[in-house]
Short mmCIF file of C-alpha atoms and ligand atoms in Angstrom, two decimals:
data_model
loop_
_atom_site.label_atom_id
_atom_site.label_comp_id
_atom_site.label_asym_id
_atom_site.label_seq_id
_atom_site.Cartn_x
_atom_site.Cartn_y
_atom_site.Cartn_z
CA UNK A 1 -8.25 -17.50 87.68
CA UNK A 2 -6.69 -16.34 90.95
CA UNK A 3 -8.99 -16.35 93.91
CA UNK A 4 -7.78 -13.19 95.48
CA UNK A 5 -6.59 -10.04 93.73
CA UNK A 6 -3.51 -8.50 95.42
CA UNK A 7 -2.94 -4.74 95.34
CA UNK A 8 0.30 -3.05 96.52
CA UNK A 9 1.11 0.59 97.21
CA UNK A 10 3.98 2.52 98.75
CA UNK A 11 4.44 5.76 100.63
CA UNK A 12 6.00 7.56 103.54
CA UNK A 13 2.68 8.29 105.35
CA UNK A 14 4.17 10.85 107.69
CA UNK A 15 1.52 12.42 109.98
CA UNK A 16 -1.17 10.15 108.49
CA UNK A 17 -3.84 12.33 106.87
CA UNK A 18 -7.10 12.13 104.95
CA UNK A 19 -5.30 12.12 101.57
CA UNK A 20 -3.44 8.94 102.57
CA UNK A 21 -6.55 7.22 103.91
CA UNK A 22 -8.60 7.97 100.82
CA UNK A 23 -5.85 6.65 98.55
CA UNK A 24 -5.52 3.44 100.61
CA UNK A 25 -9.31 2.89 100.66
CA UNK A 26 -9.54 3.28 96.88
CA UNK A 27 -6.51 1.04 96.37
CA UNK A 28 -8.17 -1.68 98.44
CA UNK A 29 -11.37 -1.33 96.43
CA UNK A 30 -9.43 -2.38 93.32
CA UNK A 31 -9.07 -5.94 94.69
CA UNK A 32 -9.14 -8.13 97.80
CA UNK A 33 -5.80 -7.94 99.61
CA UNK A 34 -3.92 -4.68 100.18
CA UNK A 35 -0.21 -4.61 100.92
CA UNK A 36 1.29 -1.25 101.94
CA UNK A 37 4.99 -0.56 101.69
CA UNK A 38 6.07 2.04 104.23
CA UNK A 39 9.38 3.68 103.33
CA UNK A 40 12.19 3.21 105.86
CA UNK A 41 13.68 6.42 107.26
CA UNK A 42 17.16 5.81 105.86
CA UNK A 43 15.77 5.10 102.41
CA UNK A 44 13.49 8.13 102.61
CA UNK A 45 16.38 10.41 103.58
CA UNK A 46 18.61 9.06 100.81
CA UNK A 47 15.93 9.84 98.23
CA UNK A 48 15.69 13.43 99.49
CA UNK A 49 12.77 13.22 101.95
CA UNK A 50 14.59 14.91 104.80
CA UNK A 51 11.86 16.38 106.89
CA UNK A 52 9.80 13.34 107.90
CA UNK A 53 8.92 13.69 111.61
CA UNK A 54 7.68 10.23 112.55
CA UNK A 55 9.88 7.13 112.88
CA UNK A 56 9.41 4.12 110.56
CA UNK A 57 8.00 2.15 113.53
CA UNK A 58 5.39 4.78 114.32
CA UNK A 59 4.35 5.11 110.65
CA UNK A 60 4.09 1.31 110.24
CA UNK A 61 1.91 1.11 113.36
CA UNK A 62 -0.47 3.77 112.10
CA UNK A 63 -0.93 2.00 108.76
CA UNK A 64 -1.31 -1.41 110.40
CA UNK A 65 -4.21 -0.06 112.43
CA UNK A 66 -6.27 0.79 109.30
CA UNK A 67 -9.11 -1.71 108.70
CA UNK A 68 -8.64 -1.80 104.90
CA UNK A 69 -4.90 -2.69 105.09
CA UNK A 70 -4.03 -6.41 105.13
CA UNK A 71 -0.27 -6.40 105.29
CA UNK A 72 2.42 -3.82 105.93
CA UNK A 73 6.02 -4.17 104.67
CA UNK A 74 8.98 -1.80 104.96
CA UNK A 75 10.59 -0.46 101.75
CA UNK A 76 14.33 -0.05 102.13
CA UNK A 77 15.64 0.46 98.56
CA UNK A 78 14.60 1.52 95.07
CA UNK A 79 15.04 -1.96 93.61
CA UNK A 80 12.64 -3.49 96.14
CA UNK A 81 9.41 -2.67 94.29
CA UNK A 82 10.12 -4.97 91.30
CA UNK A 83 11.16 -7.74 93.70
CA UNK A 84 7.96 -7.28 95.77
CA UNK A 85 5.76 -7.59 92.62
CA UNK A 86 7.11 -11.09 92.07
CA UNK A 87 7.40 -12.07 95.75
CA UNK A 88 3.76 -11.22 96.52
CA UNK A 89 2.38 -12.11 93.10
CA UNK A 90 0.85 -8.61 92.83
CA UNK A 91 -2.00 -7.94 90.41
CA UNK A 92 -2.14 -4.14 90.67
CA UNK A 93 0.41 -1.55 91.73
CA UNK A 94 -1.56 1.57 92.77
CA UNK A 95 -0.12 4.98 93.58
CA UNK A 96 -1.22 8.65 93.63
CA UNK A 97 -1.23 10.57 90.35
CA UNK A 98 1.55 12.86 91.59
CA UNK A 99 3.72 9.98 90.40
CA UNK A 100 2.25 9.65 86.86
CA UNK A 101 4.82 7.96 84.59
CA UNK A 102 7.39 7.39 87.35
CA UNK A 103 6.42 3.73 87.84
CA UNK A 104 5.57 2.73 84.27
CA UNK A 105 8.61 0.41 84.30
CA UNK A 106 6.69 -1.83 86.72
CA UNK A 107 4.20 -2.68 83.97
CA UNK A 108 6.69 -5.38 83.08
CA UNK A 109 5.73 -7.16 86.37
CA UNK A 110 2.17 -6.06 87.07
CA UNK A 111 -0.56 -3.59 86.12
CA UNK A 112 0.24 -0.02 87.23
CA UNK A 113 -2.64 2.24 88.15
CA UNK A 114 -2.32 5.93 89.07
CA UNK A 115 -5.14 7.18 91.36
CA UNK A 116 -6.27 10.78 91.71
CA UNK A 117 -4.57 12.54 94.63
CA UNK A 118 -6.72 14.37 97.21
CA UNK A 119 -6.42 18.10 96.71
CA UNK A 120 -5.27 20.53 99.38
CA UNK A 121 -3.52 18.22 101.85
CA UNK A 122 -0.01 16.79 102.18
CA UNK A 123 2.44 15.85 104.93
CA UNK A 124 4.61 18.76 103.86
CA UNK A 125 1.70 21.14 104.44
CA UNK A 126 0.88 19.58 107.84
CA UNK A 127 4.52 19.84 108.91
CA UNK A 128 4.64 23.49 107.92
CA UNK A 129 1.41 24.22 109.80
CA UNK A 130 2.29 22.22 112.90
CA UNK A 131 5.83 23.31 113.52
CA UNK A 132 7.33 26.70 114.18
CA UNK A 133 9.87 28.32 111.91
CA UNK A 134 13.30 27.92 113.48
CA UNK A 135 15.53 30.99 113.30
CA UNK A 136 19.16 29.99 113.30
CA UNK A 137 22.23 32.22 113.53
CA UNK A 138 25.68 31.37 112.20
CA UNK A 139 28.75 31.85 114.40
CA UNK A 140 32.07 32.31 112.64
CA UNK A 141 33.01 33.01 109.12
CA UNK A 142 35.94 30.52 108.78
CA UNK A 143 37.17 30.57 105.22
CA UNK A 144 33.74 31.60 103.91
CA UNK A 145 33.65 28.47 101.78
CA UNK A 146 32.33 26.27 104.60
CA UNK A 147 29.80 28.91 105.70
CA UNK A 148 28.35 28.97 102.18
CA UNK A 149 28.22 25.17 101.98
CA UNK A 150 26.17 25.13 105.20
CA UNK A 151 23.77 27.75 103.88
CA UNK A 152 23.36 25.93 100.55
CA UNK A 153 22.55 22.67 102.28
CA UNK A 154 20.21 24.27 104.81
CA UNK A 155 17.93 25.27 101.90
CA UNK A 156 16.80 21.63 101.71
CA UNK A 157 15.55 21.69 105.30
CA UNK A 158 11.99 22.94 105.81
CA UNK A 159 10.93 25.43 108.51
CA UNK A 160 14.48 26.77 108.91
CA UNK A 161 15.40 30.38 108.47
CA UNK A 162 19.00 31.64 108.55
CA UNK A 163 19.50 35.36 108.20
CA UNK A 164 22.06 36.33 110.86
CA UNK A 165 25.78 35.78 111.26
CA UNK A 166 28.32 36.64 113.92
CA UNK A 167 32.02 37.16 113.29
CA UNK A 168 34.77 39.15 115.00
CA UNK A 169 36.14 39.98 111.58
CA UNK A 170 34.11 43.10 110.78
CA UNK A 171 35.40 43.49 107.21
CA UNK A 172 34.77 39.89 106.21
CA UNK A 173 31.38 40.17 107.76
CA UNK A 174 30.53 43.19 105.70
CA UNK A 175 31.71 41.55 102.48
CA UNK A 176 29.80 38.36 103.23
CA UNK A 177 26.43 39.92 104.10
CA UNK A 178 26.68 42.15 101.01
CA UNK A 179 27.03 39.17 98.75
CA UNK A 180 24.76 36.69 100.52
CA UNK A 181 21.22 36.13 99.30
CA UNK A 182 20.05 34.77 102.68
CA UNK A 183 22.16 36.40 105.41
CA UNK A 184 21.11 39.98 105.83
CA UNK A 185 22.33 40.83 109.32
CA UNK A 186 25.99 40.76 110.40
CA UNK A 187 26.96 41.09 114.05
CA UNK A 188 30.41 41.62 115.54
CA UNK A 189 29.10 41.65 119.09
CA UNK A 190 28.24 38.15 120.33
CA UNK A 191 26.00 39.29 123.18
CA UNK A 192 23.94 41.46 120.85
CA UNK A 193 23.74 38.60 118.32
CA UNK A 194 22.44 36.21 121.01
CA UNK A 195 19.95 38.80 122.11
CA UNK A 196 18.09 38.68 118.77
CA UNK A 197 15.13 36.39 117.99
CA UNK A 198 17.33 33.45 116.93
CA UNK A 199 16.54 30.22 118.77
CA UNK A 200 19.55 28.21 117.66
CA UNK A 201 23.20 28.70 116.55
CA UNK A 202 25.60 26.83 114.36
CA UNK A 203 29.20 27.38 115.53
CA UNK A 204 32.16 27.05 113.18
CA UNK A 205 35.07 28.99 114.62
CA UNK A 206 38.66 28.26 115.62
CA UNK A 207 38.61 25.10 117.72
CA UNK A 208 39.87 26.73 120.90
CA UNK A 209 36.92 29.17 120.86
CA UNK A 210 34.20 26.52 120.61
CA UNK A 211 33.85 26.06 124.38
CA UNK A 212 33.31 29.74 125.11
CA UNK A 213 30.87 30.31 122.21
CA UNK A 214 28.86 27.19 123.11
CA UNK A 215 28.73 28.13 126.81
CA UNK A 216 27.47 31.64 126.16
CA UNK A 217 24.84 30.43 123.65
CA UNK A 218 23.59 27.76 126.04
CA UNK A 219 23.39 30.29 128.88
CA UNK A 220 21.30 32.47 126.54
CA UNK A 221 18.89 29.53 126.07
CA UNK A 222 19.86 28.80 122.45
CA UNK A 223 20.10 25.35 120.90
CA UNK A 224 23.63 24.68 119.70
CA UNK A 225 25.07 22.79 116.74
CA UNK A 226 28.86 23.07 116.83
CA UNK A 227 31.70 21.81 114.68
CA UNK A 228 34.11 19.29 116.20
CA UNK A 229 35.59 19.03 118.70
CA UNK A 230 33.16 20.71 121.04
CA UNK A 231 35.84 21.00 123.75
CA UNK A 232 39.58 20.60 123.97
CA UNK A 233 40.02 20.24 127.74
CA UNK A 234 38.94 17.72 130.34
CA UNK A 235 35.48 18.11 131.92
CA UNK A 236 34.48 20.95 129.52
CA UNK A 237 32.17 18.78 127.42
CA UNK A 238 30.47 17.28 130.44
CA UNK A 239 30.00 20.78 131.82
CA UNK A 240 28.47 21.96 128.53
CA UNK A 241 26.14 18.94 128.30
CA UNK A 242 25.10 19.60 131.91
CA UNK A 243 24.41 23.21 131.08
CA UNK A 244 22.33 22.22 128.02
CA UNK A 245 20.27 19.91 130.25
CA UNK A 246 19.79 22.65 132.83
CA UNK A 247 18.70 25.19 130.18
CA UNK A 248 16.52 22.51 128.49
CA UNK A 249 18.19 23.10 125.14
CA UNK A 250 19.86 20.85 122.59
CA UNK A 251 23.64 20.59 122.20
CA UNK A 252 24.72 18.61 119.16
CA UNK A 253 28.09 17.94 117.69
CA UNK A 254 28.27 18.73 113.93
CA UNK A 255 29.67 15.32 112.96
CA UNK A 256 27.86 15.07 109.65
CA UNK A 257 28.74 11.36 109.14
CA UNK A 258 26.59 10.39 112.13
CA UNK A 259 23.44 11.59 110.33
CA UNK A 260 23.97 10.05 106.86
CA UNK A 261 21.45 7.45 105.73
CA UNK A 262 24.13 4.87 104.72
CA UNK A 263 25.96 5.31 108.02
CA UNK A 264 22.78 4.63 110.01
CA UNK A 265 21.89 1.68 107.81
CA UNK A 266 25.40 0.31 108.39
CA UNK A 267 24.89 0.45 112.18
CA UNK A 268 21.55 -1.29 111.82
CA UNK A 269 23.05 -4.07 109.71
CA UNK A 270 25.91 -4.61 112.19
CA UNK A 271 23.41 -4.66 115.06
CA UNK A 272 21.46 -7.32 113.19
CA UNK A 273 24.68 -9.39 113.07
CA UNK A 274 25.34 -9.15 109.33
CA UNK A 275 29.05 -10.03 109.91
CA UNK A 276 28.64 -11.89 113.19
CA UNK A 277 30.34 -10.43 116.23
CA UNK A 278 32.39 -7.33 115.44
CA UNK A 279 35.98 -7.66 116.69
CA UNK A 280 37.83 -4.76 115.12
CA UNK A 281 37.08 -1.36 113.56
CA UNK A 282 39.69 0.43 111.49
CA UNK A 283 39.24 3.88 109.92
CA UNK A 284 41.52 6.42 108.39
CA UNK A 285 41.06 10.11 107.72
CA UNK A 286 43.81 12.33 106.31
CA UNK A 287 43.70 15.77 104.73
CA UNK A 288 46.49 17.91 103.34
CA UNK A 289 45.15 21.26 104.45
CA UNK A 290 48.30 23.09 103.28
CA UNK A 291 47.18 22.35 99.70
CA UNK A 292 43.79 23.83 100.39
CA UNK A 293 45.11 27.28 101.49
CA UNK A 294 44.37 26.73 105.16
CA UNK A 295 46.65 28.90 107.34
CA UNK A 296 49.49 27.41 109.46
CA UNK A 297 47.55 28.36 112.58
CA UNK A 298 44.81 25.93 111.57
CA UNK A 299 47.24 23.01 111.10
CA UNK A 300 48.89 23.94 114.44
CA UNK A 301 45.75 22.65 116.21
CA UNK A 302 47.14 19.18 115.41
CA UNK A 303 45.84 16.32 113.33
CA UNK A 304 44.21 14.63 116.35
CA UNK A 305 42.24 17.69 117.35
CA UNK A 306 41.20 18.50 113.78
CA UNK A 307 40.38 15.00 112.52
CA UNK A 308 40.10 12.29 115.17
CA UNK A 309 36.41 12.85 115.93
CA UNK A 310 35.51 11.13 112.64
CA UNK A 311 37.26 7.75 113.12
CA UNK A 312 36.40 7.93 116.82
CA UNK A 313 32.74 8.17 115.81
CA UNK A 314 32.89 4.92 113.86
CA UNK A 315 34.91 3.14 116.54
CA UNK A 316 32.74 4.36 119.44
CA UNK A 317 29.43 3.80 117.74
CA UNK A 318 30.33 0.17 116.97
CA UNK A 319 32.56 -0.87 119.88
CA UNK A 320 31.39 1.48 122.65
CA UNK A 321 33.61 3.54 124.93
CA UNK A 322 37.35 2.99 124.80
CA UNK A 323 38.94 1.48 127.88
CA UNK A 324 42.54 2.36 127.14
CA UNK A 325 44.17 4.22 124.30
CA UNK A 326 47.65 4.14 122.80
CA UNK A 327 48.95 6.91 120.54
CA UNK A 328 51.68 6.65 117.88
CA UNK A 329 52.07 10.24 116.78
CA UNK A 330 54.50 11.98 114.45
CA UNK A 331 55.33 15.69 113.98
CA UNK A 332 58.44 17.89 114.25
CA UNK A 333 56.52 21.14 113.89
CA UNK A 334 55.46 21.24 117.58
CA UNK A 335 52.14 19.57 116.87
CA UNK A 336 51.09 16.20 115.52
CA UNK A 337 50.75 15.80 111.78
CA UNK A 338 49.85 12.17 112.06
CA UNK A 339 48.51 9.89 114.79
CA UNK A 340 47.78 6.21 114.79
CA UNK A 341 45.37 5.70 117.69
CA UNK A 342 44.73 2.20 119.00
CA UNK A 343 41.96 1.75 121.49
CA UNK A 344 40.82 -1.28 123.53
CA UNK A 345 37.13 -1.82 124.17
CA UNK A 346 34.82 -4.14 126.13
CA UNK A 347 35.51 -7.79 125.41
CA UNK A 348 39.05 -6.99 124.15
CA UNK A 349 37.80 -5.51 120.92
CA UNK A 350 40.15 -3.18 119.11
CA UNK A 351 39.71 0.19 117.39
CA UNK A 352 42.33 1.58 115.01
CA UNK A 353 41.94 5.23 114.06
CA UNK A 354 44.45 6.89 111.82
CA UNK A 355 44.47 10.63 111.25
CA UNK A 356 46.96 12.89 109.46
CA UNK A 357 47.36 16.39 108.08
CA UNK A 358 50.99 15.93 107.10
CA UNK A 359 50.70 12.81 104.96
CA UNK A 360 48.11 11.36 102.62
CA UNK A 361 46.59 7.91 102.92
CA UNK A 362 43.56 5.93 101.72
CA UNK A 363 40.52 7.17 103.64
CA UNK A 364 38.65 3.90 103.90
CA UNK A 365 37.27 1.86 106.78
CA UNK A 366 37.09 -1.82 107.52
CA UNK A 367 34.93 -3.45 110.19
CA UNK A 368 35.91 -7.04 110.89
CA UNK A 369 33.56 -9.63 112.36
CA UNK A 370 33.52 -13.32 113.12
CA UNK A 371 31.54 -14.14 109.93
CA UNK A 372 32.74 -11.48 107.49
CA UNK A 373 33.72 -7.85 107.13
CA UNK A 374 32.36 -4.51 105.95
CA UNK A 375 34.40 -2.34 103.60
CA UNK A 376 33.56 1.35 103.23
CA UNK A 377 35.47 2.93 100.37
CA UNK A 378 37.12 6.34 100.60
CA UNK A 379 35.90 8.82 101.71
CA UNK A 380 34.21 6.57 104.27
CA UNK A 381 33.05 9.58 106.35
CA UNK A 382 30.83 10.63 103.44
CA UNK A 383 29.31 7.16 103.59
CA UNK A 384 27.31 6.32 100.49
CA UNK A 385 28.13 2.73 99.72
CA UNK A 386 29.38 -0.15 101.79
CA UNK A 387 30.28 -3.72 100.94
CA UNK A 388 29.60 -6.74 103.11
CA UNK A 389 32.06 -9.49 102.27
CA UNK A 390 32.45 -13.12 103.41
CA UNK A 391 34.89 -16.01 103.01
CA UNK A 392 32.46 -17.23 100.30
CA UNK A 393 32.56 -14.28 97.87
CA UNK A 394 29.22 -15.29 96.34
CA UNK A 395 27.48 -14.19 99.49
CA UNK A 396 28.78 -10.62 99.27
CA UNK A 397 26.33 -7.73 99.34
CA UNK A 398 26.47 -4.04 98.39
CA UNK A 399 24.46 -1.35 100.17
CA UNK A 400 24.07 1.86 98.28
CA UNK A 401 22.63 5.10 99.61
CA UNK A 402 23.79 7.84 97.26
CA UNK A 403 23.04 11.38 98.33
CA UNK A 404 23.18 14.81 96.77
CA UNK A 405 25.35 17.64 98.03
CA UNK A 406 28.08 17.40 100.66
CA UNK A 407 25.99 15.53 103.25
CA UNK A 408 25.38 18.44 105.60
CA UNK A 409 21.66 18.57 104.95
CA UNK A 410 21.02 15.33 106.89
CA UNK A 411 22.68 16.78 110.01
CA UNK A 412 20.88 20.13 109.67
CA UNK A 413 17.56 18.30 109.15
CA UNK A 414 18.09 16.19 112.30
CA UNK A 415 19.07 19.28 114.37
CA UNK A 416 16.05 21.27 113.26
CA UNK A 417 13.68 18.33 113.54
CA UNK A 418 14.78 17.65 117.15
CA UNK A 419 14.13 21.26 118.09
CA UNK A 420 10.74 21.22 116.39
CA UNK A 421 9.68 18.03 118.21
CA UNK A 422 10.93 19.31 121.56
CA UNK A 423 13.61 16.60 121.77
CA UNK A 424 16.91 17.34 123.48
CA UNK A 425 18.88 14.28 122.39
CA UNK A 426 19.60 12.67 119.03
CA UNK A 427 19.55 8.87 118.82
CA UNK A 428 22.06 9.15 115.98
CA UNK A 429 24.58 10.95 118.19
CA UNK A 430 23.74 10.75 121.86
CA UNK A 431 25.42 12.78 124.63
CA UNK A 432 27.34 9.66 125.66
CA UNK A 433 28.50 9.11 122.07
CA UNK A 434 29.80 12.69 122.08
CA UNK A 435 31.63 12.19 125.38
CA UNK A 436 33.19 8.94 124.17
CA UNK A 437 34.39 10.50 120.93
CA UNK A 438 35.79 13.54 122.72
CA UNK A 439 37.71 11.40 125.19
CA UNK A 440 40.25 10.34 122.57
CA UNK A 441 41.54 13.81 121.90
CA UNK A 442 41.25 14.87 125.53
CA UNK A 443 43.54 12.03 126.54
CA UNK A 444 45.98 12.94 123.81
CA UNK A 445 46.05 16.64 124.79
CA UNK A 446 46.51 15.73 128.43
CA UNK A 447 49.42 13.42 127.69
CA UNK A 448 51.05 16.06 125.47
CA UNK A 449 50.70 18.65 128.20
CA UNK A 450 52.30 16.32 130.77
CA UNK A 451 55.17 15.55 128.40
CA UNK A 452 55.66 19.27 127.77
CA UNK A 453 55.72 20.04 131.50
CA UNK A 454 58.16 17.25 132.35
CA UNK A 455 60.49 18.35 129.53
CA UNK A 456 60.39 21.88 130.86
CA UNK A 457 61.25 20.67 134.40
CA UNK A 458 64.22 18.68 133.02
N1 CTP B 501 -1.57 10.98 98.53
C1 CTP B 501 -2.82 11.29 98.08
N2 CTP B 501 -3.36 12.54 98.37
C2 CTP B 501 -2.66 13.45 99.11
C3 CTP B 501 -1.37 13.10 99.63
C4 CTP B 501 -0.83 11.85 99.32
O1 CTP B 501 -3.47 10.49 97.39
N3 CTP B 501 -3.19 14.63 99.33
C5 CTP B 501 -1.01 9.67 98.20
C6 CTP B 501 0.31 9.77 97.42
O2 CTP B 501 0.04 9.97 96.06
C7 CTP B 501 0.92 8.40 97.67
C8 CTP B 501 0.48 8.09 99.13
O3 CTP B 501 -0.62 8.98 99.40
O4 CTP B 501 0.35 7.43 96.82
C9 CTP B 501 1.61 8.34 100.10
O5 CTP B 501 2.12 9.62 99.88
P1 CTP B 501 3.16 10.43 100.75
O6 CTP B 501 4.27 10.87 99.90
O7 CTP B 501 3.46 9.67 101.97
O8 CTP B 501 2.25 11.69 101.18
P2 CTP B 501 2.41 13.24 100.99
O9 CTP B 501 1.41 13.88 101.85
O10 CTP B 501 2.37 13.59 99.53
O11 CTP B 501 3.86 13.51 101.60
P3 CTP B 501 4.95 14.69 101.37
O12 CTP B 501 4.22 15.96 101.53
O13 CTP B 501 6.00 14.42 102.40
O14 CTP B 501 5.44 14.47 99.93
#
């Protein structure tokens, strides 16, 4: 006979409430030693819990403080539960009866017990009661397709209401609002649109219009989420970030990769030294827009302006700001259709970003370190899975964070959660990350302009 009976349970425990406490108390009463697995934020988000407001650290601290809890662990993947049963020699796995049947497979390792859930309270309910509804307006109607994708993904984010859109294209606007089940109000006057009760905007217009639309929205005191790049000319982004600070609003770049659970887990693993010291980051992103019915005017913005923010995100997040940059561009159409961008970083580390709209290549990424490397298969910017590989192939690991949809919901959830919590910066994409990423295309545009001027003078 074992001396002490070990009980284990798992949960998110966001905004710790009476329902959580009662369940934990009853779980402890089933034995002598209670282990609580608190779900990690990246794992939570990958399994669809997008709207959690407290960090893993904060939630762990709150559970640790409870007198009936003996040990707290962090749950990072679905397969962990079975491993924990063996590791901690668990006698009973207890969980609320909202999960009836879901964990029967664990009966193979331990005894599974479903406990009655407390009626009338949940974290979801508390979040809805404690946070205001955010009214967001859409700016731009692009090809319509992208607008709809954003709206579809936003449905997974709680406390967010989108029912207004601005576009200069009056006809397209009329057609869109007629068909849309969510957007009821179309505006072709930006000032009037900003004058409504919306508190935030999502901007997806032609790249050269971003700066002006962002500036006006910030001046009107609206939080801004804008597609990349936020600005095409020197000092514009710094000016916009300064303006956001002055107006006490949030300005966030819509680089969806930065908010994906797998991408954030990757950064965490690298930080923990999973491949030793990182020496080189290489990422490719190409897209043949001409095959997707995009107009010539779109491609004329150049591959670097359209696509470089993505590889620059990976390079900058891992290696920090670039110290000097070399461009190897191609394009006879008057704009670049391909650009191989090599950047040098602190400690001589090297970033290699490859973007193209006029040729197709493998969209993968490799991060090389002194002990091993990480491989992210194509499309790496929709990061779901990454491989950690070593000289000794037996040591290799796979990290898998599948997600539903096109990945936009994670970004929208972060944007809306920051507003709700009164935060003006995202840890996943800080203002200095945004400046570093933007610097690559600014330098390229500046050099092109100089080249153009000197050719003209010749
Ligand atoms: N729980 C409970 N009674 C409640 C709410 C939760 O017994 N009213 C239990 C759950 O069954 C689970 C544990 O508390 O065993 C952690 O649940 P969690 O999902 O973190 O809490 P919820 O409030 O259900 O969270 P959400 O609304 O985000 O789903």
